[in-house]
PDB file of C-alpha atoms in Angstrom:
ATOM      1  CA  MET Q1281      76.635 149.435  71.523  1.00 56.00           C
ATOM      2  CA  THR Q1282      73.836 149.625  74.066  1.00 70.00           C
ATOM      3  CA  GLN Q1283      74.545 148.286  77.547  1.00 78.00           C
ATOM      4  CA  ILE Q1284      72.143 145.527  78.580  1.00 81.00           C
ATOM      5  CA  GLU Q1285      70.272 146.279  81.790  1.00 85.00           C
ATOM      6  CA  ILE Q1286      70.189 143.599  84.469  1.00 90.00           C
ATOM      7  CA  ASP Q1287      68.813 143.857  87.977  1.00 94.00           C
ATOM      8  CA  ASP Q1288      69.919 142.507  91.358  1.00 95.00           C
ATOM      9  CA  THR Q1289      67.957 139.282  90.806  1.00 96.00           C
ATOM     10  CA  ASP Q1290      69.720 138.663  87.481  1.00 95.00           C
ATOM     11  CA  ARG Q1291      73.059 139.283  89.191  1.00 94.00           C
ATOM     12  CA  GLU Q1292      72.262 136.779  91.920  1.00 95.00           C
ATOM     13  CA  ILE Q1293      71.165 134.202  89.342  1.00 95.00           C
ATOM     14  CA  LEU Q1294      74.444 134.756  87.468  1.00 93.00           C
ATOM     15  CA  ARG Q1295      76.460 134.422  90.669  1.00 92.00           C
ATOM     16  CA  LEU Q1296      74.709 131.164  91.592  1.00 93.00           C
ATOM     17  CA  LEU Q1297      75.156 129.720  88.098  1.00 92.00           C
ATOM     18  CA  ALA Q1298      78.818 130.772  88.032  1.00 88.00           C
ATOM     19  CA  GLU Q1299      79.387 128.843  91.269  1.00 87.00           C
ATOM     20  CA  ASN Q1300      77.631 125.756  89.878  1.00 89.00           C
ATOM     21  CA  ALA Q1301      76.070 125.782  86.396  1.00 90.00           C
ATOM     22  CA  ARG Q1302      74.333 122.475  87.181  1.00 91.00           C
ATOM     23  CA  ARG Q1303      72.418 123.980  90.080  1.00 93.00           C
ATOM     24  CA  PRO Q1304      68.683 123.276  89.566  1.00 95.00           C
ATOM     25  CA  TYR Q1305      66.474 126.251  88.731  1.00 96.00           C
ATOM     26  CA  SER Q1306      64.250 125.267  91.670  1.00 96.00           C
ATOM     27  CA  THR Q1307      67.188 125.810  94.060  1.00 96.00           C
ATOM     28  CA  ILE Q1308      68.036 129.132  92.423  1.00 96.00           C
ATOM     29  CA  ALA Q1309      64.365 130.113  92.583  1.00 96.00           C
ATOM     30  CA  GLU Q1310      64.338 129.619  96.361  1.00 96.00           C
ATOM     31  CA  ALA Q1311      67.455 131.751  96.729  1.00 96.00           C
ATOM     32  CA  VAL Q1312      66.084 134.651  94.666  1.00 97.00           C
ATOM     33  CA  ASN Q1313      62.444 134.393  95.767  1.00 97.00           C
ATOM     34  CA  LEU Q1314      61.008 133.540  92.343  1.00 96.00           C
ATOM     35  CA  SER Q1315      59.392 130.519  90.731  1.00 96.00           C
ATOM     36  CA  ALA Q1316      61.556 128.046  88.819  1.00 96.00           C
ATOM     37  CA  SER Q1317      59.788 129.039  85.586  1.00 96.00           C
ATOM     38  CA  SER Q1318      60.644 132.721  86.211  1.00 96.00           C
ATOM     39  CA  VAL Q1319      64.289 131.787  86.772  1.00 96.00           C
ATOM     40  CA  SER Q1320      64.241 129.723  83.587  1.00 96.00           C
ATOM     41  CA  GLU Q1321      62.826 132.670  81.624  1.00 96.00           C
ATOM     42  CA  ARG Q1322      65.449 135.031  83.040  1.00 96.00           C
ATOM     43  CA  VAL Q1323      68.244 132.585  82.136  1.00 96.00           C
ATOM     44  CA  ARG Q1324      66.864 132.284  78.578  1.00 96.00           C
ATOM     45  CA  ARG Q1325      66.830 136.099  78.304  1.00 95.00           C
ATOM     46  CA  LEU Q1326      70.387 136.343  79.648  1.00 95.00           C
ATOM     47  CA  GLU Q1327      71.446 133.782  77.024  1.00 94.00           C
ATOM     48  CA  LYS Q1328      69.586 135.609  74.251  1.00 94.00           C
ATOM     49  CA  ASP Q1329      71.191 138.906  75.297  1.00 93.00           C
ATOM     50  CA  GLY Q1330      74.645 137.304  75.167  1.00 91.00           C
ATOM     51  CA  ILE Q1331      75.400 137.689  78.876  1.00 92.00           C
ATOM     52  CA  ILE Q1332      75.440 133.908  79.348  1.00 92.00           C
ATOM     53  CA  ARG Q1333      77.468 132.541  76.452  1.00 89.00           C
ATOM     54  CA  ARG Q1334      77.408 128.873  77.373  1.00 87.00           C
ATOM     55  CA  PHE Q1335      77.233 126.337  80.157  1.00 85.00           C
ATOM     56  CA  THR Q1336      80.408 124.326  80.376  1.00 80.00           C
ATOM     57  CA  VAL Q1337      82.463 121.931  82.439  1.00 78.00           C
ATOM     58  CA  ASP Q1338      85.672 123.243  84.007  1.00 75.00           C
ATOM     59  CA  LEU Q1339      88.135 120.386  83.471  1.00 77.00           C
ATOM     60  CA  ASP Q1340      91.620 120.137  84.913  1.00 79.00           C
ATOM     61  CA  LEU Q1341      93.375 118.298  82.100  1.00 79.00           C
ATOM     62  CA  THR Q1342      96.649 118.170  84.046  1.00 82.00           C
ATOM     63  CA  GLN Q1343      95.076 115.543  86.311  1.00 82.00           C
ATOM     64  CA  TYR Q1344      95.229 112.868  83.611  1.00 78.00           C
ATOM     65  CA  GLU Q1345      96.946 112.019  80.332  1.00 80.00           C
ATOM     66  CA  ASN Q1346     100.235 113.485  81.651  1.00 88.00           C
ATOM     67  CA  ARG Q1347      99.462 116.991  80.404  1.00 92.00           C
ATOM     68  CA  ILE Q1348     101.048 120.282  81.384  1.00 93.00           C
ATOM     69  CA  GLN Q1349      99.421 123.721  81.400  1.00 94.00           C
ATOM     70  CA  VAL Q1350     101.250 126.535  79.640  1.00 95.00           C
ATOM     71  CA  MET Q1351     100.657 130.143  78.676  1.00 96.00           C
ATOM     72  CA  VAL Q1352     101.994 131.203  75.298  1.00 96.00           C
ATOM     73  CA  ARG Q1353     102.386 134.857  74.328  1.00 97.00           C
ATOM     74  CA  PHE Q1354     102.734 135.645  70.636  1.00 96.00           C
ATOM     75  CA  GLN Q1355     103.918 138.876  69.083  1.00 95.00           C
ATOM     76  CA  THR Q1356     102.851 138.791  65.471  1.00 91.00           C
ATOM     77  CA  LYS Q1357     104.402 140.167  62.350  1.00 88.00           C
ATOM     78  CA  LEU Q1358     102.698 143.233  60.896  1.00 84.00           C
ATOM     79  CA  ASP Q1359      99.158 142.546  59.618  1.00 87.00           C
ATOM     80  CA  LYS Q1360      99.281 138.891  60.725  1.00 89.00           C
ATOM     81  CA  ALA Q1361      97.445 139.153  64.069  1.00 89.00           C
ATOM     82  CA  GLU Q1362      94.046 137.965  62.827  1.00 91.00           C
ATOM     83  CA  SER Q1363      95.347 135.032  60.783  1.00 92.00           C
ATOM     84  CA  LEU Q1364      97.614 133.949  63.638  1.00 93.00           C
ATOM     85  CA  ARG Q1365      94.754 134.266  66.138  1.00 94.00           C
ATOM     86  CA  GLU Q1366      92.599 131.997  63.977  1.00 95.00           C
ATOM     87  CA  ALA Q1367      95.432 129.472  63.733  1.00 94.00           C
ATOM     88  CA  VAL Q1368      95.967 129.512  67.510  1.00 95.00           C
ATOM     89  CA  ILE Q1369      92.241 128.970  68.122  1.00 95.00           C
ATOM     90  CA  LYS Q1370      92.374 125.841  65.932  1.00 94.00           C
ATOM     91  CA  THR Q1371      95.579 124.520  67.532  1.00 94.00           C
ATOM     92  CA  PRO Q1372      95.167 121.237  69.418  1.00 93.00           C
ATOM     93  CA  TYR Q1373      95.147 121.494  73.231  1.00 94.00           C
ATOM     94  CA  VAL Q1374      94.459 125.270  73.288  1.00 95.00           C
ATOM     95  CA  GLU Q1375      91.734 126.088  75.808  1.00 91.00           C
ATOM     96  CA  HIS Q1376      91.632 129.902  75.854  1.00 93.00           C
ATOM     97  CA  VAL Q1377      92.805 132.604  73.456  1.00 96.00           C
ATOM     98  CA  TYR Q1378      92.993 136.302  74.302  1.00 96.00           C
ATOM     99  CA  THR Q1379      93.995 139.271  72.174  1.00 94.00           C
ATOM    100  CA  THR Q1380      95.402 142.287  73.980  1.00 92.00           C
ATOM    101  CA  ALA Q1381      94.757 145.881  72.975  1.00 89.00           C
ATOM    102  CA  GLU Q1382      98.358 145.979  71.734  1.00 87.00           C
ATOM    103  CA  GLY Q1383      97.685 143.061  69.364  1.00 88.00           C
ATOM    104  CA  GLU Q1384      99.519 140.398  71.355  1.00 94.00           C
ATOM    105  CA  ILE Q1385      97.899 136.972  71.316  1.00 96.00           C
ATOM    106  CA  VAL Q1386      97.893 135.019  74.572  1.00 97.00           C
ATOM    107  CA  ALA Q1387      96.871 131.366  74.687  1.00 97.00           C
ATOM    108  CA  VAL Q1388      96.448 128.936  77.549  1.00 95.00           C
ATOM    109  CA  ALA Q1389      96.896 125.323  76.534  1.00 95.00           C
ATOM    110  CA  THR Q1390      97.286 121.889  78.094  1.00 94.00           C
ATOM    111  CA  PRO Q1391      99.362 119.754  75.723  1.00 94.00           C
ATOM    112  CA  PRO Q1392     100.807 116.368  76.648  1.00 93.00           C
ATOM    113  CA  ARG Q1393     104.250 116.640  78.252  1.00 90.00           C
ATOM    114  CA  ALA Q1394     105.723 114.298  75.630  1.00 90.00           C
ATOM    115  CA  ILE Q1395     105.101 116.730  72.751  1.00 91.00           C
ATOM    116  CA  ILE Q1396     105.654 120.108  74.428  1.00 87.00           C
ATOM    117  CA  GLY Q1397     109.008 120.596  72.680  1.00 84.00           C
ATOM    118  CA  ASN Q1398     107.650 120.592  69.126  1.00 91.00           C
ATOM    119  CA  TRP Q1399     103.928 121.113  69.664  1.00 92.00           C
ATOM    120  CA  LEU Q1400     103.884 124.796  68.639  1.00 90.00           C
ATOM    121  CA  GLN Q1401     106.203 124.444  65.663  1.00 88.00           C
ATOM    122  CA  GLU Q1402     103.980 121.714  64.228  1.00 90.00           C
ATOM    123  CA  SER Q1403     100.718 123.588  64.878  1.00 89.00           C
ATOM    124  CA  ILE Q1404     101.337 127.307  64.313  1.00 91.00           C
ATOM    125  CA  PRO Q1405     102.410 129.111  61.128  1.00 89.00           C
ATOM    126  CA  MET Q1406     105.671 130.439  62.565  1.00 91.00           C
ATOM    127  CA  SER Q1407     106.072 132.688  59.523  1.00 91.00           C
ATOM    128  CA  ASP Q1408     103.361 134.912  61.115  1.00 91.00           C
ATOM    129  CA  VAL Q1409     105.176 135.072  64.475  1.00 94.00           C
ATOM    130  CA  GLN Q1410     107.718 137.737  65.320  1.00 94.00           C
ATOM    131  CA  ARG Q1411     108.410 136.347  68.789  1.00 95.00           C
ATOM    132  CA  TYR Q1412     106.813 133.955  71.256  1.00 94.00           C
ATOM    133  CA  ASP Q1413     107.288 132.981  74.870  1.00 94.00           C
ATOM    134  CA  VAL Q1414     106.069 129.818  76.614  1.00 93.00           C
ATOM    135  CA  GLN Q1415     105.559 129.837  80.364  1.00 95.00           C
ATOM    136  CA  LEU Q1416     104.693 126.879  82.537  1.00 93.00           C
ATOM    137  CA  LEU Q1417     101.674 127.617  84.727  1.00 93.00           C
ATOM    138  CA  SER Q1418     101.997 126.318  88.265  1.00 89.00           C
ATOM    139  CA  SER Q1419      98.322 126.738  89.112  1.00 82.00           C
ATOM    140  CA  THR Q1420      95.093 128.271  87.915  1.00 79.00           C
ATOM    141  CA  THR Q1421      92.022 129.305  89.841  1.00 76.00           C
ATOM    142  CA  ARG Q1422      88.717 130.070  88.250  1.00 70.00           C
ATOM    143  CA  SER Q1423      86.715 132.820  89.870  1.00 69.00           C
ATOM    144  CA  ALA Q1424      83.035 132.240  90.478  1.00 61.00           C
ATOM    145  CA  TYR Q1425      82.417 135.844  89.417  1.00 58.00           C
ATOM    146  CA  SER Q1426      81.354 136.789  92.935  1.00 48.00           C
ATOM    147  CA  ASN Q1427      82.596 140.349  92.495  1.00 48.00           C
ATOM    148  CA  ALA Q1428      81.845 140.704  88.793  1.00 51.00           C
ATOM    149  CA  THR Q1429      78.097 140.388  89.264  1.00 47.00           C
ATOM    150  CA  GLU Q1430      77.765 142.774  92.189  1.00 52.00           C
ATOM    151  CA  LEU Q1431      76.167 146.179  91.766  1.00 46.00           C
ATOM    152  CA  PRO Q1432      78.536 149.127  91.930  1.00 43.00           C
ATOM    153  CA  GLN Q1433      78.019 151.376  94.954  1.00 42.00           C
ATOM    154  CA  ARG Q1434      76.042 154.491  94.099  1.00 36.00           C
TER     155      ARG Q1434
END
């Protein structure tokens, strides 16, 4: 797989969008010393290249509907990782799904407090699960990618 080349201007555009994806291109253009149309073209290229996957809203679902945020770690039975991963992705209230190099599936979800006791058993094919662990998350913080878009020192 070929690494996509981006320059300092692309990195600054990414940093600014990560802080606020609704920021107008004209404001970004002023910050990076380009025209708004040039910024727009760079953003389109970054999308086409797969660097920007989507623009989204970062909701805190615990602030309403009496929801609770949990992290669930699944150890799967042999040869069941992919089917379990697909089931977890489709599970109601799941926001993020990660697969570790060891094949463990980690999900972050925000189900209603009232159903937390039986939510997984009703949603996941437990026959594919060897073991699972549910942990209550006390807080989450989303990084604005300030360090991820910086150039490494040469």
